[in-house]
PDB file of C-alpha atoms and ligand atoms in Angstrom:
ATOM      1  CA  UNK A   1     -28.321 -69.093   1.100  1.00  0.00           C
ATOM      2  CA  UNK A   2     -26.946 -66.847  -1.361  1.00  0.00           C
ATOM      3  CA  UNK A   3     -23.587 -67.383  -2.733  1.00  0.00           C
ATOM      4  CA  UNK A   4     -21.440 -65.155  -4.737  1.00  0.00           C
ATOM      5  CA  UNK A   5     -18.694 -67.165  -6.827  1.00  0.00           C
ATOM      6  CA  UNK A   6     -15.711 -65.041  -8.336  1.00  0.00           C
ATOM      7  CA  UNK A   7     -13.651 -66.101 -10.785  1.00  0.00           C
ATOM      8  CA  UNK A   8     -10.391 -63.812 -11.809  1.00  0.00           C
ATOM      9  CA  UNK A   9      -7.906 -66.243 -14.024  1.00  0.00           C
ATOM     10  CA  UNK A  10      -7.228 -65.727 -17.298  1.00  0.00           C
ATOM     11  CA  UNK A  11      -6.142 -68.913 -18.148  1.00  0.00           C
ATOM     12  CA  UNK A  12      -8.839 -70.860 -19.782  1.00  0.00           C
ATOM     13  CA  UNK A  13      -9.342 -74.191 -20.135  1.00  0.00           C
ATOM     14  CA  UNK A  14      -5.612 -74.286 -18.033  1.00  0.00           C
ATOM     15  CA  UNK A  15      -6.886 -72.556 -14.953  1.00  0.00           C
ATOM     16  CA  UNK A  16      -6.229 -74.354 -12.027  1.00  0.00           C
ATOM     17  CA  UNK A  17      -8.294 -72.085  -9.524  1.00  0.00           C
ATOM     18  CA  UNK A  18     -11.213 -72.295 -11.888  1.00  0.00           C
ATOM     19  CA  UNK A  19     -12.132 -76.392 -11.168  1.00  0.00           C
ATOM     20  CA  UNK A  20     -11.415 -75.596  -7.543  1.00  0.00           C
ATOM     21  CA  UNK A  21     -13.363 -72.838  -7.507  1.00  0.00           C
ATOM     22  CA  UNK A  22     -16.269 -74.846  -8.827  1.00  0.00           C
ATOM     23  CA  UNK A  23     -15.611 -78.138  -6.251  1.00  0.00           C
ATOM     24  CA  UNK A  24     -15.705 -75.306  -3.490  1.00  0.00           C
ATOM     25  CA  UNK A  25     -19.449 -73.943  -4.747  1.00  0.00           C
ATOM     26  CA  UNK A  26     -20.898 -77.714  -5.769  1.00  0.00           C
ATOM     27  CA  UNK A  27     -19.961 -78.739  -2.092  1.00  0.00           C
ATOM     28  CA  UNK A  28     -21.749 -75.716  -0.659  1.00  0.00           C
ATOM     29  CA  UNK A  29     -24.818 -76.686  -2.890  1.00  0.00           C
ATOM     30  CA  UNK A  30     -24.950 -79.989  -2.431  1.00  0.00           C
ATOM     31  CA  UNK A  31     -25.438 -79.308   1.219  1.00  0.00           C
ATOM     32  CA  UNK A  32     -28.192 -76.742   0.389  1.00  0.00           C
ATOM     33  CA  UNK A  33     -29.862 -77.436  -2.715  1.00  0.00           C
ATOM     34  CA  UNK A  34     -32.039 -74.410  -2.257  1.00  0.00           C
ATOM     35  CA  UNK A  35     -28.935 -71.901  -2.635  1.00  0.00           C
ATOM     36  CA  UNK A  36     -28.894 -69.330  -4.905  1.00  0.00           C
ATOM     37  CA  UNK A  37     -25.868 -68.888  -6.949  1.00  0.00           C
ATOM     38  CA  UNK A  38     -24.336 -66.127  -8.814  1.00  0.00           C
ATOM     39  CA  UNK A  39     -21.016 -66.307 -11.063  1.00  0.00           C
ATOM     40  CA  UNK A  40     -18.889 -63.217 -11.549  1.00  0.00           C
ATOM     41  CA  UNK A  41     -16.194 -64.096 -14.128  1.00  0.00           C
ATOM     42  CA  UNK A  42     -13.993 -61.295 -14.205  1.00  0.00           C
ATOM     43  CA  UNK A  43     -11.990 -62.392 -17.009  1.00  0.00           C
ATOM     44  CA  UNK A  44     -14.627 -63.087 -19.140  1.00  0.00           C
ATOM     45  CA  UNK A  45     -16.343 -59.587 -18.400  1.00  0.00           C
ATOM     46  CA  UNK A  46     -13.480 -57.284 -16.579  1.00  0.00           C
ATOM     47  CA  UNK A  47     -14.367 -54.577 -14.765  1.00  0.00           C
ATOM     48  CA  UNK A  48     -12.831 -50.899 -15.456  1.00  0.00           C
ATOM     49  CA  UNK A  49     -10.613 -49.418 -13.821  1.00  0.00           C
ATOM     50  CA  UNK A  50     -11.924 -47.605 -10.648  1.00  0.00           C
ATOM     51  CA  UNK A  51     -12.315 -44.093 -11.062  1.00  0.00           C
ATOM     52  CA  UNK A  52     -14.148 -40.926  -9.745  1.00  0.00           C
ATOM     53  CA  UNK A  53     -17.371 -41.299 -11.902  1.00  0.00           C
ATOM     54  CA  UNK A  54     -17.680 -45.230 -11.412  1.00  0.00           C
ATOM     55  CA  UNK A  55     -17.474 -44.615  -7.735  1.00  0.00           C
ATOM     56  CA  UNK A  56     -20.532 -46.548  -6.196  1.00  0.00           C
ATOM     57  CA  UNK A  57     -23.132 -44.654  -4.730  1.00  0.00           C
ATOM     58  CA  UNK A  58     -22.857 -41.535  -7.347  1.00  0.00           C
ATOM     59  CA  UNK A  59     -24.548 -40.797 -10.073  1.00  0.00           C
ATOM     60  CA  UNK A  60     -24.344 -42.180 -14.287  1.00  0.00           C
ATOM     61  CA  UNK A  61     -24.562 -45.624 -16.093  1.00  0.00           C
ATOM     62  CA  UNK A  62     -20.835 -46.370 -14.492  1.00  0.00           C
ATOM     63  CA  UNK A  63     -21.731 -45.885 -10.643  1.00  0.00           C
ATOM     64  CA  UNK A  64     -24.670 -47.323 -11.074  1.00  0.00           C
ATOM     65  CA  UNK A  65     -22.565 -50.786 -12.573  1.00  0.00           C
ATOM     66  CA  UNK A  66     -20.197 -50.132  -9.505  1.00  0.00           C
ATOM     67  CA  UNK A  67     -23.457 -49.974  -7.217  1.00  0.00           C
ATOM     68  CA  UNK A  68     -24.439 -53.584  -8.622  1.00  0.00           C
ATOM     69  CA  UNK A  69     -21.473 -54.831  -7.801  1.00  0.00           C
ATOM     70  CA  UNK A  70     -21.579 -53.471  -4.283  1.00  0.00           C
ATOM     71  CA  UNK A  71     -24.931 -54.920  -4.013  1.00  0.00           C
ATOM     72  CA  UNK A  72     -24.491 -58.146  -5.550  1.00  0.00           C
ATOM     73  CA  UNK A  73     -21.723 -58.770  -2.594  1.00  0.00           C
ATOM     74  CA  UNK A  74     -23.321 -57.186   0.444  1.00  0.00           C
ATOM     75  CA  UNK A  75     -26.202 -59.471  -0.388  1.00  0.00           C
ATOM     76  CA  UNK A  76     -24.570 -62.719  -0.465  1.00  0.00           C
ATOM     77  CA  UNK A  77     -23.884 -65.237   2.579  1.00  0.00           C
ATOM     78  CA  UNK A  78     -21.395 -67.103   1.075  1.00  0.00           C
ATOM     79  CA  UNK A  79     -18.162 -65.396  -1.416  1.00  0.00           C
ATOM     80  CA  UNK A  80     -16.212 -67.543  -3.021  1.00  0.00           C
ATOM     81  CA  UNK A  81     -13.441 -66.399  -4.650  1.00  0.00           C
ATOM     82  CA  UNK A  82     -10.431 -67.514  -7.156  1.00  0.00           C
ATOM     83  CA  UNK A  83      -7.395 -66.106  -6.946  1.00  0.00           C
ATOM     84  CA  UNK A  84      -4.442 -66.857  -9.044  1.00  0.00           C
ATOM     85  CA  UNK A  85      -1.385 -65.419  -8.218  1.00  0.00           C
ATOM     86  CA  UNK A  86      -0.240 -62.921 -11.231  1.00  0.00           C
ATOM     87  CA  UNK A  87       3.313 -61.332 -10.432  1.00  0.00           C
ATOM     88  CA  UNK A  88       2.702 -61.633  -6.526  1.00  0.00           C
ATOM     89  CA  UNK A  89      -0.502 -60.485  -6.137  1.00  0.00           C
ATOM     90  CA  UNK A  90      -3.944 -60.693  -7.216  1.00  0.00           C
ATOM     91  CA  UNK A  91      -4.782 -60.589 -11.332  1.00  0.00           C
ATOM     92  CA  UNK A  92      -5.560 -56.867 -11.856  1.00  0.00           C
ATOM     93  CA  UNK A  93      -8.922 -57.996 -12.635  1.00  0.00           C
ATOM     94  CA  UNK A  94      -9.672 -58.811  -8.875  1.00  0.00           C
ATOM     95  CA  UNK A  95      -8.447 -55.805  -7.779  1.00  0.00           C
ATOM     96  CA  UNK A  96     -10.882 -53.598 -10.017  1.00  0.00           C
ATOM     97  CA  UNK A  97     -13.344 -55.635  -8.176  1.00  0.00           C
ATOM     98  CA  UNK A  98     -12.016 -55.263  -5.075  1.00  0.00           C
ATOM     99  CA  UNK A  99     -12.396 -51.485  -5.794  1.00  0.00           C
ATOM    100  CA  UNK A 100     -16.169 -51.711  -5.953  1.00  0.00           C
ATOM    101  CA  UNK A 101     -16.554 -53.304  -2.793  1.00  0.00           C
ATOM    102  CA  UNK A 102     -14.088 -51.677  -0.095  1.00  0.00           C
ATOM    103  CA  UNK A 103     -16.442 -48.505   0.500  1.00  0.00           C
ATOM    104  CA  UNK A 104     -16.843 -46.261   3.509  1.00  0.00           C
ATOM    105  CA  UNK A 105     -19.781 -46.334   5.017  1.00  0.00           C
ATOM    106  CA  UNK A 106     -20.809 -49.582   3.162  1.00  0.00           C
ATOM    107  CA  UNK A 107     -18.533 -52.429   3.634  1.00  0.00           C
ATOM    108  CA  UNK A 108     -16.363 -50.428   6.483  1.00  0.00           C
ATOM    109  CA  UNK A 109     -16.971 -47.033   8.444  1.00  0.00           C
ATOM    110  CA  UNK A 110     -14.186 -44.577  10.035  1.00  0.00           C
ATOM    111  CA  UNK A 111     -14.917 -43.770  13.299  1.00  0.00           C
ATOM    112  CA  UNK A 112     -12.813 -42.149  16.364  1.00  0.00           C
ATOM    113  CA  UNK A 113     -12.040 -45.321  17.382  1.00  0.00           C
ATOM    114  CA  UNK A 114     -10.752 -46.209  14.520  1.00  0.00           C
ATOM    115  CA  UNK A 115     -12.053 -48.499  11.730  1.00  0.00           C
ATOM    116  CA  UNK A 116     -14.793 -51.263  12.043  1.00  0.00           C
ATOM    117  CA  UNK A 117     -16.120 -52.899   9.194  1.00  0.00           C
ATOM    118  CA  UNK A 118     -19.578 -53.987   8.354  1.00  0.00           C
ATOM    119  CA  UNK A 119     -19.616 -57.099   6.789  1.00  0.00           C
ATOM    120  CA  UNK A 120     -18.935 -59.899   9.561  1.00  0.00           C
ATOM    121  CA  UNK A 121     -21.220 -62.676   9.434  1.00  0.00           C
ATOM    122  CA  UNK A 122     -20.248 -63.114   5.401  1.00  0.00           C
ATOM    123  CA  UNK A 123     -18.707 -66.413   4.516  1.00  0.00           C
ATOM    124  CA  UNK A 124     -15.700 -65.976   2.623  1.00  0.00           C
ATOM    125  CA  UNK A 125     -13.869 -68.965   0.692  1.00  0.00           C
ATOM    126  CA  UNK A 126     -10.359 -67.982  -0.959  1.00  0.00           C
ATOM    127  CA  UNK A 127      -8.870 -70.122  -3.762  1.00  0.00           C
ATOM    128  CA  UNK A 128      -5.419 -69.611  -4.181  1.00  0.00           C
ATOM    129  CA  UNK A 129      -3.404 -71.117  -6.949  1.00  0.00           C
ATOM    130  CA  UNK A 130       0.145 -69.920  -7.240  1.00  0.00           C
ATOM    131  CA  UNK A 131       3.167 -71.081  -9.338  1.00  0.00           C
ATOM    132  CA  UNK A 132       5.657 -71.208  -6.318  1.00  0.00           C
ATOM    133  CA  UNK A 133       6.599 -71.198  -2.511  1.00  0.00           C
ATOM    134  CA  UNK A 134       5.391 -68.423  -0.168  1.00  0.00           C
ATOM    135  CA  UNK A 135       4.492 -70.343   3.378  1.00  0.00           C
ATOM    136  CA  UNK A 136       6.761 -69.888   6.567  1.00  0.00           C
ATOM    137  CA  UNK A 137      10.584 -70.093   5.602  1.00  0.00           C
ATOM    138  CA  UNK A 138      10.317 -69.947   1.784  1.00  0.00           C
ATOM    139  CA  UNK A 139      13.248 -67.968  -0.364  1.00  0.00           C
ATOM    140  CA  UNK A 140      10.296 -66.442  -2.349  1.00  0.00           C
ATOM    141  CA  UNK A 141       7.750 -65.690   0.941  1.00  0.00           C
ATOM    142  CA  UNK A 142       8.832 -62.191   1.285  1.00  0.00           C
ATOM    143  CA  UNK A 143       6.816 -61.887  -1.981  1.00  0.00           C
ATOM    144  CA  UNK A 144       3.362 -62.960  -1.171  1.00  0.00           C
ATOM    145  CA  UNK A 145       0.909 -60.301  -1.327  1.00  0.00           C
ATOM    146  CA  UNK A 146      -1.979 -62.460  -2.203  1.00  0.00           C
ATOM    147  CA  UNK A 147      -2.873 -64.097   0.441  1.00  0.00           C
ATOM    148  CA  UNK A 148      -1.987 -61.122   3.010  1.00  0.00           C
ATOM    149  CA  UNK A 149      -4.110 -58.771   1.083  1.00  0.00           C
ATOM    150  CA  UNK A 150      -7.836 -60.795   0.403  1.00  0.00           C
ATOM    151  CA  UNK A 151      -7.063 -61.879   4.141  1.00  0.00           C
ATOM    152  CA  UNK A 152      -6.155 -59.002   4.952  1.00  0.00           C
ATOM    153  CA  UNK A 153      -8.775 -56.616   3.333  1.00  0.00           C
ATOM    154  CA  UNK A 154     -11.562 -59.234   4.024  1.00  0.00           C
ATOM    155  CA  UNK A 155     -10.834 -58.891   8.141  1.00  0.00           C
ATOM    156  CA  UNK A 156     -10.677 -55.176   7.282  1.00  0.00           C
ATOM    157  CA  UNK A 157     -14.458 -55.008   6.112  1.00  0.00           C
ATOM    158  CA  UNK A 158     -15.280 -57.533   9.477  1.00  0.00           C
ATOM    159  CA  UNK A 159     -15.150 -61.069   7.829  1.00  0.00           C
ATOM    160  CA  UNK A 160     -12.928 -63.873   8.312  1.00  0.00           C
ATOM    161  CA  UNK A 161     -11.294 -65.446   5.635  1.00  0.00           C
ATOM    162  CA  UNK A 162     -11.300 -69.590   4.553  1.00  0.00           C
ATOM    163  CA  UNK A 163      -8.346 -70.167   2.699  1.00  0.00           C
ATOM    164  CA  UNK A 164      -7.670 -73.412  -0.012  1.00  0.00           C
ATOM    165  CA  UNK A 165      -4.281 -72.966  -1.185  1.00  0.00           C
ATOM    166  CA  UNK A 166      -2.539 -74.685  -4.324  1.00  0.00           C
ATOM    167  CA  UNK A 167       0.898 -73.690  -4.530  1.00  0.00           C
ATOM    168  CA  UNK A 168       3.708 -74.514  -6.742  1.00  0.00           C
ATOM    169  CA  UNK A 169       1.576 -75.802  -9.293  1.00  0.00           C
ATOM    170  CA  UNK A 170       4.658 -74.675 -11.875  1.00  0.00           C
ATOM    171  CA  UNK A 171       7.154 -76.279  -9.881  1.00  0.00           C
ATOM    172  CA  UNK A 172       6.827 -79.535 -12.189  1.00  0.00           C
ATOM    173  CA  UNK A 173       4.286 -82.201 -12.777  1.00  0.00           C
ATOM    174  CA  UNK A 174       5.126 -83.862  -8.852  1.00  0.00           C
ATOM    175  CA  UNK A 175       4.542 -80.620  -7.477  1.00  0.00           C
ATOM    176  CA  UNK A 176       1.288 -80.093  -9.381  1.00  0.00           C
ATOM    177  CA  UNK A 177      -0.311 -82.957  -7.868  1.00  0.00           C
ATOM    178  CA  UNK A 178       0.505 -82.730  -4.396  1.00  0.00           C
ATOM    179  CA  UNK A 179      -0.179 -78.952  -4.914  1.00  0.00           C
ATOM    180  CA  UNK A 180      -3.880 -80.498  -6.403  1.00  0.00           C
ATOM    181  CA  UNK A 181      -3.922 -83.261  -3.846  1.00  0.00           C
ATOM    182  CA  UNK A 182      -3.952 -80.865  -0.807  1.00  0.00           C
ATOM    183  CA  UNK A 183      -6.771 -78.336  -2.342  1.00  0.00           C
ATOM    184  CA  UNK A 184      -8.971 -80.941  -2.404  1.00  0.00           C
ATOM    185  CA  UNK A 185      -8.166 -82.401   0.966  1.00  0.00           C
ATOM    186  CA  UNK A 186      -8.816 -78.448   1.851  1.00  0.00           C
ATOM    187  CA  UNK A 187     -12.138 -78.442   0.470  1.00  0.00           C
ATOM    188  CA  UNK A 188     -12.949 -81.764   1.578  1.00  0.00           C
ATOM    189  CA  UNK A 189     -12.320 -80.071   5.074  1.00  0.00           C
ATOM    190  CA  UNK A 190     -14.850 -77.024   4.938  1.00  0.00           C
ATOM    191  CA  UNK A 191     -17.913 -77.082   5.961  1.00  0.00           C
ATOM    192  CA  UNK A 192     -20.410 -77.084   4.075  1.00  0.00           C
TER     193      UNK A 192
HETATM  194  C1  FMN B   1       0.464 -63.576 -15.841  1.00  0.00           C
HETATM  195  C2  FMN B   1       0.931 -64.573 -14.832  1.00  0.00           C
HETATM  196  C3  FMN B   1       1.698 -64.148 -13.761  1.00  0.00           C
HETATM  197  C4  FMN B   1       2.110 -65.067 -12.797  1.00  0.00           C
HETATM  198  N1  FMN B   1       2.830 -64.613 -11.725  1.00  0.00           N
HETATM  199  C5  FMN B   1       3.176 -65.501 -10.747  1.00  0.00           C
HETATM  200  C6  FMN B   1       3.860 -65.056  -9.580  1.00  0.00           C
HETATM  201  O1  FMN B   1       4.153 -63.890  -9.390  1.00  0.00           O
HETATM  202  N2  FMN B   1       4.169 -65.980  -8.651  1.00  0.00           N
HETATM  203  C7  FMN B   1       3.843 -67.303  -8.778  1.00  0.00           C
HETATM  204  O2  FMN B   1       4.131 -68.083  -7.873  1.00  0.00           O
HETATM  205  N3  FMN B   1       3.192 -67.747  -9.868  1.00  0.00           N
HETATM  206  C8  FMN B   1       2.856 -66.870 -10.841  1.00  0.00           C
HETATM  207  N4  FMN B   1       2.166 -67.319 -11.944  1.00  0.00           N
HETATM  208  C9  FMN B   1       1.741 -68.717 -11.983  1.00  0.00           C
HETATM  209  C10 FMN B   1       0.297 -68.812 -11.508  1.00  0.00           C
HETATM  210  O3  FMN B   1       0.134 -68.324 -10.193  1.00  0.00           O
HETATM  211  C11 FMN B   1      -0.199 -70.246 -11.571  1.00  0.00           C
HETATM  212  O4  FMN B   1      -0.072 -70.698 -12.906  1.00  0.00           O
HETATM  213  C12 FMN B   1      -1.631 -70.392 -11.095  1.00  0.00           C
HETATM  214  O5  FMN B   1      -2.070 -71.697 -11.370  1.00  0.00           O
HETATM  215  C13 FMN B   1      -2.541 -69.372 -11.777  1.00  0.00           C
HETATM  216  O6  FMN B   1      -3.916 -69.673 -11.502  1.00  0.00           O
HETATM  217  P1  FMN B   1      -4.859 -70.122 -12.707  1.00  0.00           P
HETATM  218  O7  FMN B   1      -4.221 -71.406 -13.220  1.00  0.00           O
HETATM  219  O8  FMN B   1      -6.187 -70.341 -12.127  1.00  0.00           O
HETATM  220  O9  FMN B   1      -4.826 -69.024 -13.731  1.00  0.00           O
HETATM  221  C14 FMN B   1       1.770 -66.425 -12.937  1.00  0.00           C
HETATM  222  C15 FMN B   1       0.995 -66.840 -14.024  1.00  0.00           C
HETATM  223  C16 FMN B   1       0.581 -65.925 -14.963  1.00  0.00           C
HETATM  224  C17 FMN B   1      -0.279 -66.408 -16.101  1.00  0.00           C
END
């Protein structure tokens, strides 16, 4: 198995999508010791901003860092991702990466059918950690585009998407860890 882990907060030492992040990829290994694991940390080496000559698939030094990107992803079985919410969305970070791997004719084709994407069979694992409450019902739900985009985007390209959700981790030290409490008890739940 190869296994792509993604990390995107900024936080440090603080991050609370970083240690899940880490539970999520230690589980996967422990059930196959053979796997071979790549880390992306996106804060510690950002990506640029998409733009025409850092396109994958074109030519120069900057397409050809896109094109690893690309590659890196379409090769692995296994994605895991961390995704902090940063003012309602993914960190800007993520989304640079995201730019690098949502490519016609690589991840997804057009067709006169419509759209179908090309990357179903690929395992993807979502950490979420956001400061407040976006599920059914929520004053602040209207404002989660997190979660509806990676799930979103992911089903987009053909894959389904696991989700382990901590929310309201700001919501004071009681929120925190039942936030905390039910990650784990997520994780616990995935197979491995
Ligand atoms: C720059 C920044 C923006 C944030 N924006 C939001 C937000 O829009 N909604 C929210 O619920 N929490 C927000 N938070 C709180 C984070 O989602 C929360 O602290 C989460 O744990 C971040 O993940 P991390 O700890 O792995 O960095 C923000 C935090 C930061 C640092």
């Amino acid at each position: 198995m190869k296994l792509l882990q993604i990390d995107s907060s900024i936080t440090g030492e603080s991050s609370v999508s970083r240690p899940l992040t880490e539970k999520v990829v230690a589980k996967l290994v422990a059930a196959d010791p053979g796997a071979e694991v790549i880390k992306r940390d996106l804060a510690a080496a950002p990506l640029p901003h998409l733009d025409l000559a850092s396109f994958p698939g074109g030519e120069g030094d900057a397409s050809a860092a896109s094109e690893a990107i690309l590659a890196e992803f379409l090769a692995a079985d296994v994605v895991v991702i961390g995704a902090p919410m940063y003012n309602f969305t993914v960190p800007s970070q993520l989304k640079a990466w995201i730019d690098r791997i949502v490519i016609p004719g690589r991840t997804f084709r057009y067709g006169p059918e419509g759209v179908t994407g090309l990357v179903a069979g690929k395992r993807i694992i979502v950490v979420v950690s956001r400061g407040n409450f976006y599920g059914p019902g929520a004053p602040a739900a209207a404002f989660e585009h997190l979660e509806t985009l990676l799930g979103g985007l992911f089903g987009f390209l053909g894959a389904t998407t696991e989700f382990v959700i901590a929310e309201g981790v700001r919501a004071g030290p009681d929120h925190l860890t039942a936030a905390l409490d039910s990650a784990h008890q997520a994780i616990d739940r995935l197979a491995a």
